[in-house]
Amino acid sequence: MQQHYHTFYSSPLGILKICATDTYISEVTFLEEGEPYPEMGDSKEMLNNVLQQCVEQFIEYFQGFRRQFEIPVAQSGTEFQQRVWSELIGIPFGKTISYKDLSKRLGDPKVIRAAASTNGKNKIAIIVPCHRVIGTNSDLVGYAGGLWRKKWLLAHENKVAHGVLTLF
């Protein structure tokens, strides 16, 4: 049986709980404001190499230096869910696709609702970029972390991908 580890990362969007085994990231979720979490060094919090790499990559991502995560991920799900999550990882940084586009990429436009449902069950936020999937009319719809976070992530990636000059 694999050992499980976790840590917390204070991102610009709030606290992220990151869970891992010795070989892969298994969960990245947002804690809700006010939700308690242990302080760094709590005996229940254990940091391994995979978690350390993940935190370093998050720091680079939020600073605008990383466009793609290079860390193994795995989450349990059906064969269909695995296909959906694999497609999400293939959405380029700074780009979005619609749920309809996602279902077409999966080979069947009729699976749009199942694809949307699976997108919402993604437990590895940001790394498996479910935030890059939008409504057919370019509407920001559905994000487990909250639509304000989805909007922030898309704006952040757009600025980094297309360059935005700021004077101050």
JSON list of C-alpha atoms in Angstrom, two decimals:
[
{"chain": "A", "resi": 1, "resn": "MET", "atom": "CA", "xyz": [0.00, 0.00, 0.00]},
{"chain": "A", "resi": 2, "resn": "GLN", "atom": "CA", "xyz": [1.32, 3.43, -0.95]},
{"chain": "A", "resi": 3, "resn": "GLN", "atom": "CA", "xyz": [2.04, 6.10, 1.64]},
{"chain": "A", "resi": 4, "resn": "HIS", "atom": "CA", "xyz": [-0.05, 9.26, 1.27]},
{"chain": "A", "resi": 5, "resn": "TYR", "atom": "CA", "xyz": [1.25, 12.75, 1.93]},
{"chain": "A", "resi": 6, "resn": "HIS", "atom": "CA", "xyz": [-0.24, 16.22, 1.91]},
{"chain": "A", "resi": 7, "resn": "THR", "atom": "CA", "xyz": [0.70, 19.84, 2.24]},
{"chain": "A", "resi": 8, "resn": "PHE", "atom": "CA", "xyz": [-0.93, 23.25, 1.91]},
{"chain": "A", "resi": 9, "resn": "TYR", "atom": "CA", "xyz": [0.13, 26.04, -0.42]},
{"chain": "A", "resi": 10, "resn": "SER", "atom": "CA", "xyz": [-0.95, 29.65, -0.04]},
{"chain": "A", "resi": 11, "resn": "SER", "atom": "CA", "xyz": [-1.72, 30.72, -3.61]},
{"chain": "A", "resi": 12, "resn": "PRO", "atom": "CA", "xyz": [-3.05, 34.06, -4.88]},
{"chain": "A", "resi": 13, "resn": "LEU", "atom": "CA", "xyz": [-6.44, 32.30, -5.02]},
{"chain": "A", "resi": 14, "resn": "GLY", "atom": "CA", "xyz": [-6.41, 30.97, -1.48]},
{"chain": "A", "resi": 15, "resn": "ILE", "atom": "CA", "xyz": [-5.08, 27.89, 0.21]},
{"chain": "A", "resi": 16, "resn": "LEU", "atom": "CA", "xyz": [-4.53, 24.81, -1.94]},
{"chain": "A", "resi": 17, "resn": "LYS", "atom": "CA", "xyz": [-4.49, 21.36, -0.35]},
{"chain": "A", "resi": 18, "resn": "ILE", "atom": "CA", "xyz": [-2.12, 19.13, -2.29]},
{"chain": "A", "resi": 19, "resn": "CYS", "atom": "CA", "xyz": [-2.13, 15.35, -1.80]},
{"chain": "A", "resi": 20, "resn": "ALA", "atom": "CA", "xyz": [0.36, 12.88, -3.21]},
{"chain": "A", "resi": 21, "resn": "THR", "atom": "CA", "xyz": [1.87, 9.44, -3.04]},
{"chain": "A", "resi": 22, "resn": "ASP", "atom": "CA", "xyz": [5.57, 8.72, -3.47]},
{"chain": "A", "resi": 23, "resn": "THR", "atom": "CA", "xyz": [5.11, 8.85, -7.24]},
{"chain": "A", "resi": 24, "resn": "TYR", "atom": "CA", "xyz": [2.24, 11.18, -8.22]},
{"chain": "A", "resi": 25, "resn": "ILE", "atom": "CA", "xyz": [-0.10, 14.02, -7.26]},
{"chain": "A", "resi": 26, "resn": "SER", "atom": "CA", "xyz": [-3.55, 12.66, -6.42]},
{"chain": "A", "resi": 27, "resn": "GLU", "atom": "CA", "xyz": [-5.45, 15.82, -5.42]},
{"chain": "A", "resi": 28, "resn": "VAL", "atom": "CA", "xyz": [-5.25, 19.61, -5.59]},
{"chain": "A", "resi": 29, "resn": "THR", "atom": "CA", "xyz": [-8.27, 21.35, -4.10]},
{"chain": "A", "resi": 30, "resn": "PHE", "atom": "CA", "xyz": [-9.07, 24.82, -2.82]},
{"chain": "A", "resi": 31, "resn": "LEU", "atom": "CA", "xyz": [-9.89, 25.25, 0.85]},
{"chain": "A", "resi": 32, "resn": "GLU", "atom": "CA", "xyz": [-12.84, 27.50, 1.43]},
{"chain": "A", "resi": 33, "resn": "GLU", "atom": "CA", "xyz": [-12.20, 30.75, 3.27]},
{"chain": "A", "resi": 34, "resn": "GLY", "atom": "CA", "xyz": [-12.21, 30.11, 6.99]},
{"chain": "A", "resi": 35, "resn": "GLU", "atom": "CA", "xyz": [-11.75, 26.36, 6.57]},
{"chain": "A", "resi": 36, "resn": "PRO", "atom": "CA", "xyz": [-9.08, 25.31, 9.07]},
{"chain": "A", "resi": 37, "resn": "TYR", "atom": "CA", "xyz": [-5.80, 23.83, 7.99]},
{"chain": "A", "resi": 38, "resn": "PRO", "atom": "CA", "xyz": [-2.73, 22.81, 9.95]},
{"chain": "A", "resi": 39, "resn": "GLU", "atom": "CA", "xyz": [0.19, 25.17, 10.22]},
{"chain": "A", "resi": 40, "resn": "MET", "atom": "CA", "xyz": [3.39, 24.22, 8.43]},
{"chain": "A", "resi": 41, "resn": "GLY", "atom": "CA", "xyz": [5.25, 21.63, 10.47]},
{"chain": "A", "resi": 42, "resn": "ASP", "atom": "CA", "xyz": [2.12, 20.01, 11.92]},
{"chain": "A", "resi": 43, "resn": "SER", "atom": "CA", "xyz": [3.02, 16.39, 12.56]},
{"chain": "A", "resi": 44, "resn": "LYS", "atom": "CA", "xyz": [0.22, 15.20, 10.25]},
{"chain": "A", "resi": 45, "resn": "GLU", "atom": "CA", "xyz": [1.63, 17.18, 7.34]},
{"chain": "A", "resi": 46, "resn": "MET", "atom": "CA", "xyz": [4.39, 15.32, 5.54]},
{"chain": "A", "resi": 47, "resn": "LEU", "atom": "CA", "xyz": [6.30, 16.72, 2.58]},
{"chain": "A", "resi": 48, "resn": "ASN", "atom": "CA", "xyz": [7.88, 14.33, 0.11]},
{"chain": "A", "resi": 49, "resn": "ASN", "atom": "CA", "xyz": [9.79, 14.94, -3.13]},
{"chain": "A", "resi": 50, "resn": "VAL", "atom": "CA", "xyz": [6.63, 14.88, -5.29]},
{"chain": "A", "resi": 51, "resn": "LEU", "atom": "CA", "xyz": [4.91, 17.48, -3.11]},
{"chain": "A", "resi": 52, "resn": "GLN", "atom": "CA", "xyz": [8.05, 19.64, -3.03]},
{"chain": "A", "resi": 53, "resn": "GLN", "atom": "CA", "xyz": [8.23, 19.60, -6.84]},
{"chain": "A", "resi": 54, "resn": "CYS", "atom": "CA", "xyz": [4.53, 20.40, -7.07]},
{"chain": "A", "resi": 55, "resn": "VAL", "atom": "CA", "xyz": [4.79, 23.41, -4.75]},
{"chain": "A", "resi": 56, "resn": "GLU", "atom": "CA", "xyz": [7.82, 24.69, -6.68]},
{"chain": "A", "resi": 57, "resn": "GLN", "atom": "CA", "xyz": [5.89, 24.34, -9.95]},
{"chain": "A", "resi": 58, "resn": "PHE", "atom": "CA", "xyz": [2.90, 26.18, -8.48]},
{"chain": "A", "resi": 59, "resn": "ILE", "atom": "CA", "xyz": [5.18, 29.03, -7.41]},
{"chain": "A", "resi": 60, "resn": "GLU", "atom": "CA", "xyz": [6.55, 29.22, -10.97]},
{"chain": "A", "resi": 61, "resn": "TYR", "atom": "CA", "xyz": [3.03, 29.01, -12.45]},
{"chain": "A", "resi": 62, "resn": "PHE", "atom": "CA", "xyz": [1.64, 31.84, -10.33]},
{"chain": "A", "resi": 63, "resn": "GLN", "atom": "CA", "xyz": [4.74, 33.97, -11.00]},
{"chain": "A", "resi": 64, "resn": "GLY", "atom": "CA", "xyz": [4.15, 33.52, -14.74]},
{"chain": "A", "resi": 65, "resn": "PHE", "atom": "CA", "xyz": [7.25, 31.40, -15.40]},
{"chain": "A", "resi": 66, "resn": "ARG", "atom": "CA", "xyz": [5.54, 28.03, -15.92]},
{"chain": "A", "resi": 67, "resn": "ARG", "atom": "CA", "xyz": [2.99, 27.20, -18.61]},
{"chain": "A", "resi": 68, "resn": "GLN", "atom": "CA", "xyz": [2.89, 23.43, -18.19]},
{"chain": "A", "resi": 69, "resn": "PHE", "atom": "CA", "xyz": [3.17, 21.23, -15.14]},
{"chain": "A", "resi": 70, "resn": "GLU", "atom": "CA", "xyz": [5.73, 18.45, -15.36]},
{"chain": "A", "resi": 71, "resn": "ILE", "atom": "CA", "xyz": [4.66, 16.28, -12.49]},
{"chain": "A", "resi": 72, "resn": "PRO", "atom": "CA", "xyz": [2.89, 12.90, -12.61]},
{"chain": "A", "resi": 73, "resn": "VAL", "atom": "CA", "xyz": [-0.80, 12.94, -11.70]},
{"chain": "A", "resi": 74, "resn": "ALA", "atom": "CA", "xyz": [-3.36, 10.21, -11.14]},
{"chain": "A", "resi": 75, "resn": "GLN", "atom": "CA", "xyz": [-6.92, 10.14, -9.92]},
{"chain": "A", "resi": 76, "resn": "SER", "atom": "CA", "xyz": [-9.37, 7.29, -9.78]},
{"chain": "A", "resi": 77, "resn": "GLY", "atom": "CA", "xyz": [-12.13, 7.23, -12.32]},
{"chain": "A", "resi": 78, "resn": "THR", "atom": "CA", "xyz": [-13.75, 5.26, -15.12]},
{"chain": "A", "resi": 79, "resn": "GLU", "atom": "CA", "xyz": [-12.09, 4.77, -18.49]},
{"chain": "A", "resi": 80, "resn": "PHE", "atom": "CA", "xyz": [-14.26, 7.59, -19.88]},
{"chain": "A", "resi": 81, "resn": "GLN", "atom": "CA", "xyz": [-13.28, 9.94, -17.03]},
{"chain": "A", "resi": 82, "resn": "GLN", "atom": "CA", "xyz": [-9.61, 9.16, -17.61]},
{"chain": "A", "resi": 83, "resn": "ARG", "atom": "CA", "xyz": [-10.03, 10.06, -21.29]},
{"chain": "A", "resi": 84, "resn": "VAL", "atom": "CA", "xyz": [-11.70, 13.38, -20.38]},
{"chain": "A", "resi": 85, "resn": "TRP", "atom": "CA", "xyz": [-8.95, 14.30, -17.89]},
{"chain": "A", "resi": 86, "resn": "SER", "atom": "CA", "xyz": [-6.32, 13.36, -20.44]},
{"chain": "A", "resi": 87, "resn": "GLU", "atom": "CA", "xyz": [-7.95, 15.69, -22.98]},
{"chain": "A", "resi": 88, "resn": "LEU", "atom": "CA", "xyz": [-7.98, 18.50, -20.41]},
{"chain": "A", "resi": 89, "resn": "ILE", "atom": "CA", "xyz": [-4.22, 18.19, -19.96]},
{"chain": "A", "resi": 90, "resn": "GLY", "atom": "CA", "xyz": [-3.91, 18.64, -23.74]},
{"chain": "A", "resi": 91, "resn": "ILE", "atom": "CA", "xyz": [-5.59, 22.08, -23.74]},
{"chain": "A", "resi": 92, "resn": "PRO", "atom": "CA", "xyz": [-2.78, 24.57, -24.34]},
{"chain": "A", "resi": 93, "resn": "PHE", "atom": "CA", "xyz": [-1.89, 27.19, -21.74]},
{"chain": "A", "resi": 94, "resn": "GLY", "atom": "CA", "xyz": [-3.71, 30.46, -22.42]},
{"chain": "A", "resi": 95, "resn": "LYS", "atom": "CA", "xyz": [-6.38, 28.77, -24.56]},
{"chain": "A", "resi": 96, "resn": "THR", "atom": "CA", "xyz": [-9.94, 27.67, -23.87]},
{"chain": "A", "resi": 97, "resn": "ILE", "atom": "CA", "xyz": [-12.28, 25.16, -25.45]},
{"chain": "A", "resi": 98, "resn": "SER", "atom": "CA", "xyz": [-16.02, 24.69, -25.08]},
{"chain": "A", "resi": 99, "resn": "TYR", "atom": "CA", "xyz": [-17.71, 21.65, -23.60]},
{"chain": "A", "resi": 100, "resn": "LYS", "atom": "CA", "xyz": [-18.94, 20.95, -27.13]},
{"chain": "A", "resi": 101, "resn": "ASP", "atom": "CA", "xyz": [-15.33, 21.04, -28.42]},
{"chain": "A", "resi": 102, "resn": "LEU", "atom": "CA", "xyz": [-14.32, 18.72, -25.58]},
{"chain": "A", "resi": 103, "resn": "SER", "atom": "CA", "xyz": [-16.99, 16.20, -26.53]},
{"chain": "A", "resi": 104, "resn": "LYS", "atom": "CA", "xyz": [-15.89, 16.34, -30.18]},
{"chain": "A", "resi": 105, "resn": "ARG", "atom": "CA", "xyz": [-12.28, 15.70, -29.11]},
{"chain": "A", "resi": 106, "resn": "LEU", "atom": "CA", "xyz": [-13.56, 12.64, -27.28]},
{"chain": "A", "resi": 107, "resn": "GLY", "atom": "CA", "xyz": [-15.04, 11.44, -30.58]},
{"chain": "A", "resi": 108, "resn": "ASP", "atom": "CA", "xyz": [-18.75, 11.86, -29.86]},
{"chain": "A", "resi": 109, "resn": "PRO", "atom": "CA", "xyz": [-20.58, 15.22, -29.66]},
{"chain": "A", "resi": 110, "resn": "LYS", "atom": "CA", "xyz": [-23.40, 13.46, -27.78]},
{"chain": "A", "resi": 111, "resn": "VAL", "atom": "CA", "xyz": [-21.22, 12.94, -24.67]},
{"chain": "A", "resi": 112, "resn": "ILE", "atom": "CA", "xyz": [-21.22, 16.68, -23.91]},
{"chain": "A", "resi": 113, "resn": "ARG", "atom": "CA", "xyz": [-23.10, 16.29, -20.60]},
{"chain": "A", "resi": 114, "resn": "ALA", "atom": "CA", "xyz": [-21.02, 13.33, -19.44]},
{"chain": "A", "resi": 115, "resn": "ALA", "atom": "CA", "xyz": [-17.85, 15.25, -20.35]},
{"chain": "A", "resi": 116, "resn": "ALA", "atom": "CA", "xyz": [-19.07, 18.31, -18.43]},
{"chain": "A", "resi": 117, "resn": "SER", "atom": "CA", "xyz": [-19.93, 16.15, -15.43]},
{"chain": "A", "resi": 118, "resn": "THR", "atom": "CA", "xyz": [-16.49, 14.52, -15.50]},
{"chain": "A", "resi": 119, "resn": "ASN", "atom": "CA", "xyz": [-14.84, 17.92, -15.85]},
{"chain": "A", "resi": 120, "resn": "GLY", "atom": "CA", "xyz": [-16.58, 18.92, -12.62]},
{"chain": "A", "resi": 121, "resn": "LYS", "atom": "CA", "xyz": [-15.29, 15.80, -10.84]},
{"chain": "A", "resi": 122, "resn": "ASN", "atom": "CA", "xyz": [-11.65, 16.62, -11.52]},
{"chain": "A", "resi": 123, "resn": "LYS", "atom": "CA", "xyz": [-9.80, 16.52, -8.18]},
{"chain": "A", "resi": 124, "resn": "ILE", "atom": "CA", "xyz": [-6.52, 17.93, -9.49]},
{"chain": "A", "resi": 125, "resn": "ALA", "atom": "CA", "xyz": [-7.25, 21.63, -9.95]},
{"chain": "A", "resi": 126, "resn": "ILE", "atom": "CA", "xyz": [-5.04, 23.78, -12.18]},
{"chain": "A", "resi": 127, "resn": "ILE", "atom": "CA", "xyz": [-2.63, 20.94, -13.10]},
{"chain": "A", "resi": 128, "resn": "VAL", "atom": "CA", "xyz": [-5.47, 19.12, -14.88]},
{"chain": "A", "resi": 129, "resn": "PRO", "atom": "CA", "xyz": [-6.82, 22.40, -16.28]},
{"chain": "A", "resi": 130, "resn": "CYS", "atom": "CA", "xyz": [-10.58, 22.00, -16.13]},
{"chain": "A", "resi": 131, "resn": "HIS", "atom": "CA", "xyz": [-10.75, 25.81, -15.79]},
{"chain": "A", "resi": 132, "resn": "ARG", "atom": "CA", "xyz": [-9.91, 26.05, -19.51]},
{"chain": "A", "resi": 133, "resn": "VAL", "atom": "CA", "xyz": [-13.29, 24.61, -20.51]},
{"chain": "A", "resi": 134, "resn": "ILE", "atom": "CA", "xyz": [-16.02, 27.21, -21.05]},
{"chain": "A", "resi": 135, "resn": "GLY", "atom": "CA", "xyz": [-19.60, 27.30, -22.27]},
{"chain": "A", "resi": 136, "resn": "THR", "atom": "CA", "xyz": [-20.44, 27.15, -25.96]},
{"chain": "A", "resi": 137, "resn": "ASN", "atom": "CA", "xyz": [-21.22, 30.88, -25.97]},
{"chain": "A", "resi": 138, "resn": "SER", "atom": "CA", "xyz": [-17.88, 31.66, -24.27]},
{"chain": "A", "resi": 139, "resn": "ASP", "atom": "CA", "xyz": [-19.66, 31.91, -20.92]},
{"chain": "A", "resi": 140, "resn": "LEU", "atom": "CA", "xyz": [-17.74, 31.07, -17.78]},
{"chain": "A", "resi": 141, "resn": "VAL", "atom": "CA", "xyz": [-19.72, 28.15, -16.45]},
{"chain": "A", "resi": 142, "resn": "GLY", "atom": "CA", "xyz": [-19.07, 25.74, -13.63]},
{"chain": "A", "resi": 143, "resn": "TYR", "atom": "CA", "xyz": [-15.88, 25.54, -11.63]},
{"chain": "A", "resi": 144, "resn": "ALA", "atom": "CA", "xyz": [-15.62, 23.66, -8.35]},
{"chain": "A", "resi": 145, "resn": "GLY", "atom": "CA", "xyz": [-13.26, 26.31, -7.00]},
{"chain": "A", "resi": 146, "resn": "GLY", "atom": "CA", "xyz": [-15.73, 29.09, -7.80]},
{"chain": "A", "resi": 147, "resn": "LEU", "atom": "CA", "xyz": [-16.23, 31.12, -10.96]},
{"chain": "A", "resi": 148, "resn": "TRP", "atom": "CA", "xyz": [-14.13, 34.00, -9.63]},
{"chain": "A", "resi": 149, "resn": "ARG", "atom": "CA", "xyz": [-11.14, 31.65, -9.45]},
{"chain": "A", "resi": 150, "resn": "LYS", "atom": "CA", "xyz": [-11.81, 30.35, -12.96]},
{"chain": "A", "resi": 151, "resn": "LYS", "atom": "CA", "xyz": [-11.95, 33.93, -14.25]},
{"chain": "A", "resi": 152, "resn": "TRP", "atom": "CA", "xyz": [-8.70, 34.77, -12.43]},
{"chain": "A", "resi": 153, "resn": "LEU", "atom": "CA", "xyz": [-6.89, 31.68, -13.78]},
{"chain": "A", "resi": 154, "resn": "LEU", "atom": "CA", "xyz": [-7.97, 32.37, -17.36]},
{"chain": "A", "resi": 155, "resn": "ALA", "atom": "CA", "xyz": [-6.96, 36.04, -17.09]},
{"chain": "A", "resi": 156, "resn": "HIS", "atom": "CA", "xyz": [-3.60, 35.08, -15.54]},
{"chain": "A", "resi": 157, "resn": "GLU", "atom": "CA", "xyz": [-2.86, 32.57, -18.30]},
{"chain": "A", "resi": 158, "resn": "ASN", "atom": "CA", "xyz": [-3.98, 35.00, -21.00]},
{"chain": "A", "resi": 159, "resn": "LYS", "atom": "CA", "xyz": [-1.66, 37.73, -19.65]},
{"chain": "A", "resi": 160, "resn": "VAL", "atom": "CA", "xyz": [1.30, 35.36, -19.45]},
{"chain": "A", "resi": 161, "resn": "ALA", "atom": "CA", "xyz": [0.62, 33.74, -22.86]},
{"chain": "A", "resi": 162, "resn": "HIS", "atom": "CA", "xyz": [0.01, 36.96, -24.76]},
{"chain": "A", "resi": 163, "resn": "GLY", "atom": "CA", "xyz": [2.13, 39.37, -22.76]},
{"chain": "A", "resi": 164, "resn": "VAL", "atom": "CA", "xyz": [0.65, 42.36, -21.03]},
{"chain": "A", "resi": 165, "resn": "LEU", "atom": "CA", "xyz": [2.78, 45.40, -20.45]},
{"chain": "A", "resi": 166, "resn": "THR", "atom": "CA", "xyz": [2.17, 47.16, -17.17]},
{"chain": "A", "resi": 167, "resn": "LEU", "atom": "CA", "xyz": [3.78, 50.48, -16.31]},
{"chain": "A", "resi": 168, "resn": "PHE", "atom": "CA", "xyz": [3.59, 50.16, -12.52]}
]
